[in-house]
mmCIF file of C-alpha atoms in Angstrom:
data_model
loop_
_atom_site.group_PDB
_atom_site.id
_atom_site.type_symbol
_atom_site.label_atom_id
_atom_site.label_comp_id
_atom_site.label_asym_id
_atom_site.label_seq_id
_atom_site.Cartn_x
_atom_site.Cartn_y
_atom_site.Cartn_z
ATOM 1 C CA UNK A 1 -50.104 38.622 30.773
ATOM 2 C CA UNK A 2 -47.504 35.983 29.606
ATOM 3 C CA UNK A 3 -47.554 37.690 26.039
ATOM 4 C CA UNK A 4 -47.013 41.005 27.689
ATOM 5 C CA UNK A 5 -43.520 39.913 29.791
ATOM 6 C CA UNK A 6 -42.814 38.008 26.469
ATOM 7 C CA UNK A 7 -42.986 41.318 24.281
ATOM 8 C CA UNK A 8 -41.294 43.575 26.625
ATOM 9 C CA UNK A 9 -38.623 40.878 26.941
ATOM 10 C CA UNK A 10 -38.288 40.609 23.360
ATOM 11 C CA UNK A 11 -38.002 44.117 22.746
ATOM 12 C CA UNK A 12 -35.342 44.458 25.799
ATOM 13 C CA UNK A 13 -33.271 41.864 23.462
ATOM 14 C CA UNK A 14 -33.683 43.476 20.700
ATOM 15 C CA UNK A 15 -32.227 47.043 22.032
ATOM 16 C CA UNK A 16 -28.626 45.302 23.598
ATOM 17 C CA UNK A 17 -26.926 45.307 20.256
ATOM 18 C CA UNK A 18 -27.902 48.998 20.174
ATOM 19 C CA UNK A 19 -26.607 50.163 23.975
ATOM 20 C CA UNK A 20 -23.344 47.781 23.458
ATOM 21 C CA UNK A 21 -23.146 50.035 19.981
ATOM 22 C CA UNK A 22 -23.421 52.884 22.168
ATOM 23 C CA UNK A 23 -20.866 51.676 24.759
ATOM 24 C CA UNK A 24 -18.202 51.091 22.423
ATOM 25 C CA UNK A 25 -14.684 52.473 22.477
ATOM 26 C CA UNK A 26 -13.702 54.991 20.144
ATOM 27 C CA UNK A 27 -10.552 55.908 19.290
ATOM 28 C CA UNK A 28 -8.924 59.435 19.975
ATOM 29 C CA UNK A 29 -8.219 61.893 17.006
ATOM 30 C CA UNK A 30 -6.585 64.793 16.495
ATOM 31 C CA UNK A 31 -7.458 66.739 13.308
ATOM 32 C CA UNK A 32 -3.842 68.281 11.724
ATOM 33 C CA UNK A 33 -3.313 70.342 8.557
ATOM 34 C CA UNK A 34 -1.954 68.250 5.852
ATOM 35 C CA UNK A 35 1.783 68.714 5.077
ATOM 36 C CA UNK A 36 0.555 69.875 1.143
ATOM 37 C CA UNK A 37 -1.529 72.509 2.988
ATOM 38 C CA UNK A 38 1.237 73.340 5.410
ATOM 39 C CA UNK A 39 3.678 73.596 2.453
ATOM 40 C CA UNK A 40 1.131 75.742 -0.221
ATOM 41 C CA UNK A 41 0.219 78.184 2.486
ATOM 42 C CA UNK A 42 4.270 79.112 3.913
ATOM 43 C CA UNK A 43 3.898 77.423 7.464
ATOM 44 C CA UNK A 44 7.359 75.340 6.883
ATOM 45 C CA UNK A 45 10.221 75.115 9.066
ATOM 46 C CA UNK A 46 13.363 73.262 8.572
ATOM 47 C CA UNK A 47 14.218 70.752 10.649
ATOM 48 C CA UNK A 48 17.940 69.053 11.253
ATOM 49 C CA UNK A 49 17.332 65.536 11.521
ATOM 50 C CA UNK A 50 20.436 64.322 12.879
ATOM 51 C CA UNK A 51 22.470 66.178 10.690
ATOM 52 C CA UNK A 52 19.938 66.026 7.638
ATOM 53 C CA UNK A 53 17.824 68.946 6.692
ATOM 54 C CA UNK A 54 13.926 68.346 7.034
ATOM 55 C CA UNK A 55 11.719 70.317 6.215
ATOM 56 C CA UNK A 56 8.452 70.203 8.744
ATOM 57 C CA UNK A 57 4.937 71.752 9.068
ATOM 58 C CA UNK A 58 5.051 74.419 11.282
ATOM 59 C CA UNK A 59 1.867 73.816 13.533
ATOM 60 C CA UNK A 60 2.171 76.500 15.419
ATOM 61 C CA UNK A 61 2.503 79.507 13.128
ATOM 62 C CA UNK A 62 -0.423 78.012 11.256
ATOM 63 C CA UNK A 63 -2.735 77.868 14.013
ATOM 64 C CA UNK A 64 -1.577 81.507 15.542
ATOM 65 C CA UNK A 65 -1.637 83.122 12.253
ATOM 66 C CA UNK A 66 -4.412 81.367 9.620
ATOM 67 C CA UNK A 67 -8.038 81.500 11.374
ATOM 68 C CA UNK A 68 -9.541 79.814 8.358
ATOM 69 C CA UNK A 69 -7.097 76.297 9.447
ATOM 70 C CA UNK A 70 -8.638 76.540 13.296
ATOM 71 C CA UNK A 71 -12.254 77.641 12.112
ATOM 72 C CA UNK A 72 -11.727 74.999 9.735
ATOM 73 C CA UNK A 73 -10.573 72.438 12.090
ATOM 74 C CA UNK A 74 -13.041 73.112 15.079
ATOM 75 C CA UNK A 75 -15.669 72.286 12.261
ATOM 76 C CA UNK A 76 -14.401 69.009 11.286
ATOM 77 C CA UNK A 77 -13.605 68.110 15.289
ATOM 78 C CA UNK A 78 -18.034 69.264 15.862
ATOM 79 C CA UNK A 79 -18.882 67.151 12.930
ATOM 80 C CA UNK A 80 -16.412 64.338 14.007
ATOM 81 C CA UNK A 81 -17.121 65.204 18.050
ATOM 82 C CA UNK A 82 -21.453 64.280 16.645
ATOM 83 C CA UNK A 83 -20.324 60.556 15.841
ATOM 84 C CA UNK A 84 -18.847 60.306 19.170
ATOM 85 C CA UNK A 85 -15.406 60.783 18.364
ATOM 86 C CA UNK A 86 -13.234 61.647 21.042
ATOM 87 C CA UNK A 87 -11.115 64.908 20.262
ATOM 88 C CA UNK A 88 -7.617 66.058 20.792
ATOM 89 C CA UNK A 89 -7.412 70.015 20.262
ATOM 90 C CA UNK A 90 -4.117 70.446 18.000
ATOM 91 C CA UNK A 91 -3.694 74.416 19.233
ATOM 92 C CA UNK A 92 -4.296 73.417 23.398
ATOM 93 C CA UNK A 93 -1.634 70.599 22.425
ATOM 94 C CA UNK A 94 0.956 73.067 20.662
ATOM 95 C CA UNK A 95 0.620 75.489 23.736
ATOM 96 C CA UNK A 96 1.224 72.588 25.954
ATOM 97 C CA UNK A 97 3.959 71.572 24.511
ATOM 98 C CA UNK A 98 5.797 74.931 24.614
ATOM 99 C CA UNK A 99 4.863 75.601 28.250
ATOM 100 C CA UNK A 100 6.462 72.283 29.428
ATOM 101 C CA UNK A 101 10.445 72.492 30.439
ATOM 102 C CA UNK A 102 10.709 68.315 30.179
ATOM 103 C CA UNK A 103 10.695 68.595 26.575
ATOM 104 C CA UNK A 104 13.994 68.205 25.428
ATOM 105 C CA UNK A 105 15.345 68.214 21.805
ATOM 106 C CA UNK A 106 17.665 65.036 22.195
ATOM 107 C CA UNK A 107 17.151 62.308 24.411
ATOM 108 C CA UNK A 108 21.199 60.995 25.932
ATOM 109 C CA UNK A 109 22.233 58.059 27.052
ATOM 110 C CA UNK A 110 24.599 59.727 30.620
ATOM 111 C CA UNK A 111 27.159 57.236 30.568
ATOM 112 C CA UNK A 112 28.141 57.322 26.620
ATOM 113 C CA UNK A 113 26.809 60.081 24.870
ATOM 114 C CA UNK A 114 23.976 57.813 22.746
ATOM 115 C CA UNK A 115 21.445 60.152 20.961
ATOM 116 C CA UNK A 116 17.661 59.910 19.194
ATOM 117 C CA UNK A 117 16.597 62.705 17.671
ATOM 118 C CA UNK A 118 12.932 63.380 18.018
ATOM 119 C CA UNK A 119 10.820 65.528 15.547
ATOM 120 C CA UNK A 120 8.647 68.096 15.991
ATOM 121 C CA UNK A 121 5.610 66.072 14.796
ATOM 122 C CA UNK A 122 7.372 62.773 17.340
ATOM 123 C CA UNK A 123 6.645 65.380 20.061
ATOM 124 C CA UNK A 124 3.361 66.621 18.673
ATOM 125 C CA UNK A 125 2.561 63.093 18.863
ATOM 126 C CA UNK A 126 4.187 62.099 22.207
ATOM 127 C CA UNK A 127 1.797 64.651 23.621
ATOM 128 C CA UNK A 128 -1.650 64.503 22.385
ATOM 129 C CA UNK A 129 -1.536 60.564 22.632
ATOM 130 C CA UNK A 130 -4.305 59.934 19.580
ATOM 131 C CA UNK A 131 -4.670 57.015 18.341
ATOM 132 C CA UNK A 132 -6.091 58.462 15.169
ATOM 133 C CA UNK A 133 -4.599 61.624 13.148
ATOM 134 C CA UNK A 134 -6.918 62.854 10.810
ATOM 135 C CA UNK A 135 -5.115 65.206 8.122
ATOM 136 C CA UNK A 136 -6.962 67.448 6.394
ATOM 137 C CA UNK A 137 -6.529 69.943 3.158
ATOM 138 C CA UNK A 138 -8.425 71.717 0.912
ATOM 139 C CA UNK A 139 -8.968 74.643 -2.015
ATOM 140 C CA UNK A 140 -11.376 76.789 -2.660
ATOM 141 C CA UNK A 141 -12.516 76.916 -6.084
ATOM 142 C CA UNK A 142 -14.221 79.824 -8.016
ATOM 143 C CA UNK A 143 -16.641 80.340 -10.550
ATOM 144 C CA UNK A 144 -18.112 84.236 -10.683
ATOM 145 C CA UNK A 145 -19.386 84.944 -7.393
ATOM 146 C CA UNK A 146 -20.036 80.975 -6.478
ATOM 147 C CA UNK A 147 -17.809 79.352 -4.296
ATOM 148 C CA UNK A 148 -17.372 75.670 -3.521
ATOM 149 C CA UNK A 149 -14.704 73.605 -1.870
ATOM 150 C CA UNK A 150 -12.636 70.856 -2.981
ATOM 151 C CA UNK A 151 -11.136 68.496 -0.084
ATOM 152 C CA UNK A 152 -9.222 65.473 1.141
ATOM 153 C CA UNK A 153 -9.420 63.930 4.808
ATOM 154 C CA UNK A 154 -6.904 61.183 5.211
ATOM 155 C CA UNK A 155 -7.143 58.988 8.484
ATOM 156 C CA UNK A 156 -3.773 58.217 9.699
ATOM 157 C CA UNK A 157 -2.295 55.911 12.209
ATOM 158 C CA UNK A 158 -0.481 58.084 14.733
ATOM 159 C CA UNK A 159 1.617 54.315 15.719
ATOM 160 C CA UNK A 160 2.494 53.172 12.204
ATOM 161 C CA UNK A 161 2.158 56.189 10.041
ATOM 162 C CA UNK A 162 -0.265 53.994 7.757
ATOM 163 C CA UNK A 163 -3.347 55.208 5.785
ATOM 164 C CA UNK A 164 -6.856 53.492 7.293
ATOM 165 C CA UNK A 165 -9.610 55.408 5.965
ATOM 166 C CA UNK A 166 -9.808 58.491 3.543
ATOM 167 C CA UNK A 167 -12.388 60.512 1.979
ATOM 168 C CA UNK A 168 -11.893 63.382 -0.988
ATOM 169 C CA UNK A 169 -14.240 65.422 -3.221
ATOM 170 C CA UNK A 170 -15.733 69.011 -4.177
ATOM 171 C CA UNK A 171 -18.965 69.966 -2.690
ATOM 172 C CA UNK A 172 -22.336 72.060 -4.145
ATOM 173 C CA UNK A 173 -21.028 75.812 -5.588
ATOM 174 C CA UNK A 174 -22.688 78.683 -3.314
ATOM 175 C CA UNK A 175 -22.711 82.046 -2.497
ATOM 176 C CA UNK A 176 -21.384 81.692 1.019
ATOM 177 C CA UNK A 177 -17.542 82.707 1.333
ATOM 178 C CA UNK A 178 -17.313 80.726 4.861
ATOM 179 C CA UNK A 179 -14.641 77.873 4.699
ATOM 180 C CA UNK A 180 -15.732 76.200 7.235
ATOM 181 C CA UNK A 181 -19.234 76.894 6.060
ATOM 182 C CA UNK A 182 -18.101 75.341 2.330
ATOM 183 C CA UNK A 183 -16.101 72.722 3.682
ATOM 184 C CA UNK A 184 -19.058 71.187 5.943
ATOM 185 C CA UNK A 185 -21.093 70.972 2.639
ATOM 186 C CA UNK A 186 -18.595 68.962 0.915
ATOM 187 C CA UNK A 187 -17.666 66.694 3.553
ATOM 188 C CA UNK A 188 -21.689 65.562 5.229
ATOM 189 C CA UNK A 189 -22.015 63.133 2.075
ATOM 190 C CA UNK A 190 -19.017 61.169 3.092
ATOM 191 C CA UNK A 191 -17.985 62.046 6.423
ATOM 192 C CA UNK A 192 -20.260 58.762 7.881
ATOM 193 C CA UNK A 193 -18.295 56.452 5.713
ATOM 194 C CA UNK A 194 -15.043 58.219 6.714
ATOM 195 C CA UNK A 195 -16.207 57.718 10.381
ATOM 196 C CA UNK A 196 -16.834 53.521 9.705
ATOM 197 C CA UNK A 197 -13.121 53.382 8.324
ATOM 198 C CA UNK A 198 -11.712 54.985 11.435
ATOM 199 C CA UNK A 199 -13.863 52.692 13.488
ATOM 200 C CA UNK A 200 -13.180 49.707 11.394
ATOM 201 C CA UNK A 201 -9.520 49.931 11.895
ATOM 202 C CA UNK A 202 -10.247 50.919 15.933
ATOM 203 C CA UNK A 203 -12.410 47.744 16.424
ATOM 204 C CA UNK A 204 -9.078 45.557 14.630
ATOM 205 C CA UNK A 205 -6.972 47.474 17.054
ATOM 206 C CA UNK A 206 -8.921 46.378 19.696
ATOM 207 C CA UNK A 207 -8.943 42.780 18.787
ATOM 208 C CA UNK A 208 -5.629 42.087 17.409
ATOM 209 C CA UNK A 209 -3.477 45.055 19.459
ATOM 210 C CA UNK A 210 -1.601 47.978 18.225
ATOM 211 C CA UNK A 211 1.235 47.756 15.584
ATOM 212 C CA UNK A 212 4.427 49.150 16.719
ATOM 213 C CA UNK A 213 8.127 48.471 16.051
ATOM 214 C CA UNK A 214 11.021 47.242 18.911
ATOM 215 C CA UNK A 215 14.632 47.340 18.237
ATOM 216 C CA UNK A 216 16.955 45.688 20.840
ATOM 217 C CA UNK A 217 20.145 47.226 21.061
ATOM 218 C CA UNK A 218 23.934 46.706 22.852
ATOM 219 C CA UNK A 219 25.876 49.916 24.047
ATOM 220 C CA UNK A 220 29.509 50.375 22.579
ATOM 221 C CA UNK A 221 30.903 50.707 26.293
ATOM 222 C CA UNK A 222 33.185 48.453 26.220
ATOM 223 C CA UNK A 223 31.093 46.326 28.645
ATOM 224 C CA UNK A 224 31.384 43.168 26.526
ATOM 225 C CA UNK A 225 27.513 42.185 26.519
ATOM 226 C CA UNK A 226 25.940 40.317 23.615
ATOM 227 C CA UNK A 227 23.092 39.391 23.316
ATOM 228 C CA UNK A 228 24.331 35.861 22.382
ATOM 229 C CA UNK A 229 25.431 35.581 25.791
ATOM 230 C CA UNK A 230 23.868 32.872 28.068
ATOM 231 C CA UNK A 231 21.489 32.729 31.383
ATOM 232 C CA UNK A 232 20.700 29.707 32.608
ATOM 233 C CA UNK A 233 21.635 27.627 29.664
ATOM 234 C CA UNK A 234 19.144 30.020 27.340
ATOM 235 C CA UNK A 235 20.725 32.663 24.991
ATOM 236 C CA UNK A 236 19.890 36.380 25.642
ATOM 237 C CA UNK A 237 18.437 36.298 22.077
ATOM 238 C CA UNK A 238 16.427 33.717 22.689
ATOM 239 C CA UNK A 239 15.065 34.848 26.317
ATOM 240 C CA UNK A 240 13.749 38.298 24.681
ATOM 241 C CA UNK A 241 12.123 36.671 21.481
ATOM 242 C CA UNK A 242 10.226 34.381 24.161
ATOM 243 C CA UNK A 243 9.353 37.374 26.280
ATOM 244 C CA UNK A 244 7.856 38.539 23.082
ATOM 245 C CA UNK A 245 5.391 35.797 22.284
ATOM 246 C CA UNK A 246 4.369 36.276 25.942
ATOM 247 C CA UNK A 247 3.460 39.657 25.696
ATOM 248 C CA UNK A 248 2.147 40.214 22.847
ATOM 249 C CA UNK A 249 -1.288 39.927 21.934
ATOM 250 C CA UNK A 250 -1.899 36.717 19.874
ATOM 251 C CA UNK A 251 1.548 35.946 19.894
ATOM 252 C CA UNK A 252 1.565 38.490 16.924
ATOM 253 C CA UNK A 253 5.052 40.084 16.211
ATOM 254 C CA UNK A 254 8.049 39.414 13.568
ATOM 255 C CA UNK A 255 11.203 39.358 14.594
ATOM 256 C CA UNK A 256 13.062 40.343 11.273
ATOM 257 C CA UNK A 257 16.687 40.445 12.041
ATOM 258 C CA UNK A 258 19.213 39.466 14.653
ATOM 259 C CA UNK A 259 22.639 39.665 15.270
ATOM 260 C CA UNK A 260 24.929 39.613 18.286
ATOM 261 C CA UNK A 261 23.931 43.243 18.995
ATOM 262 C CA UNK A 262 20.519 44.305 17.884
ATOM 263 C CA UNK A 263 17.136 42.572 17.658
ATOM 264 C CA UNK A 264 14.371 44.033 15.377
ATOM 265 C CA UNK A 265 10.518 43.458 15.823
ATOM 266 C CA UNK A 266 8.336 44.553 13.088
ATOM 267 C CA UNK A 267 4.431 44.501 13.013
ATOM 268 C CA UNK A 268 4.573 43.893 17.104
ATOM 269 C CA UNK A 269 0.616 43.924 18.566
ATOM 270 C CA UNK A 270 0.730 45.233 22.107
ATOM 271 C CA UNK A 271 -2.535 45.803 24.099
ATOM 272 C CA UNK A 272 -4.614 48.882 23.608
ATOM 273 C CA UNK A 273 -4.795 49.591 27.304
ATOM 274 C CA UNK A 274 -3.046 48.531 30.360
ATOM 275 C CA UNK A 275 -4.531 46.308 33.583
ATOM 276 C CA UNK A 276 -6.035 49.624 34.884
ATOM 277 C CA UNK A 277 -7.677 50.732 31.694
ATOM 278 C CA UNK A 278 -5.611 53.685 30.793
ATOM 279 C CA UNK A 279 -3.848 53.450 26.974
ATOM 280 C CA UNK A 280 -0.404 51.851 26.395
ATOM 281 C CA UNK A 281 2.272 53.357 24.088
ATOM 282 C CA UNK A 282 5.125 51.307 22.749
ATOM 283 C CA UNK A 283 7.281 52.769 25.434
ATOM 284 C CA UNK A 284 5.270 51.610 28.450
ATOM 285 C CA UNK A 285 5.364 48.027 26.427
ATOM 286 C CA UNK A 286 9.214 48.114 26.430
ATOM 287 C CA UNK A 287 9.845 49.467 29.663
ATOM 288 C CA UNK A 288 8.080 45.874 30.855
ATOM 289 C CA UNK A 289 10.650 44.431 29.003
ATOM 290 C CA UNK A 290 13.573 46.130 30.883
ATOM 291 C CA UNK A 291 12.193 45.729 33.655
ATOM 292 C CA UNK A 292 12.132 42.212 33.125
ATOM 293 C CA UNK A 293 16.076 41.990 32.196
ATOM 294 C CA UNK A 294 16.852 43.922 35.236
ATOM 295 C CA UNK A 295 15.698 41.495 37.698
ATOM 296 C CA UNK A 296 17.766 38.137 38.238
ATOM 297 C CA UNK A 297 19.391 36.342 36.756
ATOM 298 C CA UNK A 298 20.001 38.744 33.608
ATOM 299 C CA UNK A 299 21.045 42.104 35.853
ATOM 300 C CA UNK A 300 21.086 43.925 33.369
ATOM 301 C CA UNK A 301 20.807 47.753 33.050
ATOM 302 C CA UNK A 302 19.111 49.209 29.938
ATOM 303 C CA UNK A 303 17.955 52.780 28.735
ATOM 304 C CA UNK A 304 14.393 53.665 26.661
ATOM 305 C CA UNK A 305 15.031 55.495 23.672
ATOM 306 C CA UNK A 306 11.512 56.615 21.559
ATOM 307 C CA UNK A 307 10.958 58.079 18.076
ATOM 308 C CA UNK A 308 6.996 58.440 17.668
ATOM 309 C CA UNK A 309 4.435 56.791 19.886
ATOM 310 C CA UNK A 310 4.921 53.632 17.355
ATOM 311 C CA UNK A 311 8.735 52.843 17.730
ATOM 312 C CA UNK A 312 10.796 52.883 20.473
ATOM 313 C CA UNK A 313 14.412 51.359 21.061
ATOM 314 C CA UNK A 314 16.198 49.537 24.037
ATOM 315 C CA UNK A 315 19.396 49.486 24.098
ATOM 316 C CA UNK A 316 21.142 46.945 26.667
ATOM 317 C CA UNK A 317 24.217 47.437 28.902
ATOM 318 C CA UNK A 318 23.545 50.795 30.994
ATOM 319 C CA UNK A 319 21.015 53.991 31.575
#
């Protein structure tokens, strides 16, 4: 009997590494035509960028007017959705964005005028909240009446911008003419791989905290705060960088410049997720951090300005 309760004990063992497996987080994605693929197939609009002409895929027209892009991308969300990926829908987001009247093109500072201009991908972001944006293009390639695919899947960081896991290649030639058909082929040899990268880099954010950026900044109001000035014997500077090594996770940030008017924190590592389990963004991280200065004995007044879901700006001295 003693060898039986030892067995089944031992195989109980045995199967935790498998349900904690099963239990772990996985990041969000949201699977976007690449820009190339945006550019190649006429779904461009120009963009002024604070006075600076950009040019910018235009999500919506391609997911109205191209059915192979959203056949294309519900495939690649199934096969990503099968390794237990959550899934952001890019067309559901687009609509939502249009049907909301608190998207504005500029956010303004009410007192002085102070502007951020954010882009229609900073929106795009802003709204589907993914941790993970997985851009995808391809081209079909022709030989007589065989067909085959040839593809790249680039895993990007929707905080920092920065490439963590790719895969590329040209499936088997066939007779089918189905994209997504072609493009499911091409990707089943690789797509497990490309699913460890994106995990990989989720499990690091998870340990070490998302990368983001922080600029401190001083309104020109005439007000005559610095952020040299003193509080209880302790520089304003010197209160914020401290604030900073308290919040972050490991201590991990860089603070790369500082004058008497702007602070600048690179490679900052917030938490993934707030006290009550739902996902912080840079702003949410910051707006700590005003709140903080507001209370005594700074006072002061500041106003959140955001560019992405990976940067976002305060800037001291009023709303």
């Amino acid at each position: 009997m003693k060898s039986i309760f030892k067995y089944i004990a031992t195989a109980a063992l045995a199967l935790i590494p498998v349900i904690t497996s099963a239990q772990a987080k996985k990041p969000t994605i949201m699977v976007i035509p690449a820009d190339t693929w945006c550019y190649e197939n006429g779904f461009m609009n120009t963009y002024n960028n604070q006075g600076k002409e950009t040019k910018v895929p235009d999500y919506e027209s391609a997911v109205q007017e191209n059915m192979d892009l959203v056949n294309v991308i519900t495939k690649i969300g199934e096969l990503m959705a099968d390794r237990g990926f959550p899934l952001k829908d890019l067309a559901a987001t687009v609509r939502n964005i249009n049907q909301s009247n608190a998207e504005d093109e500029m956010t303004v500072s009410r007192t002085s005028g102070a502007t951020l201009a954010e882009s229609p991908l900073d929106r795009l972001l802003n709204r589907a909240k993914a941790d993970i944006l997985v851009e995808l293009a391809w081209k079909i390639n022709s030989v007589g009446p065989k067909k085959s695919v040839t593809y790249t899947l680039r895993g990007i960081d929707a905080y920092t911008g920065k490439q963590v896991a790719a895969a590329q290649g040209t499936g088997p030639q066939s007779f089918s003419a189905e994209v997504p058909v072609l493009l499911e082929e091409a990707t089943l040899e690789r797509l497990d791989n490309f699913a460890s990268q994106l995990q990989a880099h989720f499990d690091d954010l998870l340990e070490n905290g998302r990368e983001v950026t922080v600029n401190i900044r001083v309104f020109d109001n005439g007000s005559g705060l610095s952020l040299e000035d003193e509080y209880d014997g302790e520089m304003l500077t010197d209160i914020i960088d401290d604030w900073m090594a308290q919040n972050t996770v490991n201590h991990r940030y860089s603070l790369t410049d500082a004058t008497d008017n702007m602070m600048r924190f690179e490679q900052v590592r917030i938490p993934l997720y707030r006290e009550n389990g739902t996902a912080m963004d840079t702003r949410y991280f910051v707006r700590t951090l005003s709140k903080y200065l507001a209370k005594q004995p700074f006072g002061i007044q500041s106003k959140i300005l955001t560019k992405g879901l990976g940067r976002a700006d305060l800037v001291l001295g009023e709303k």
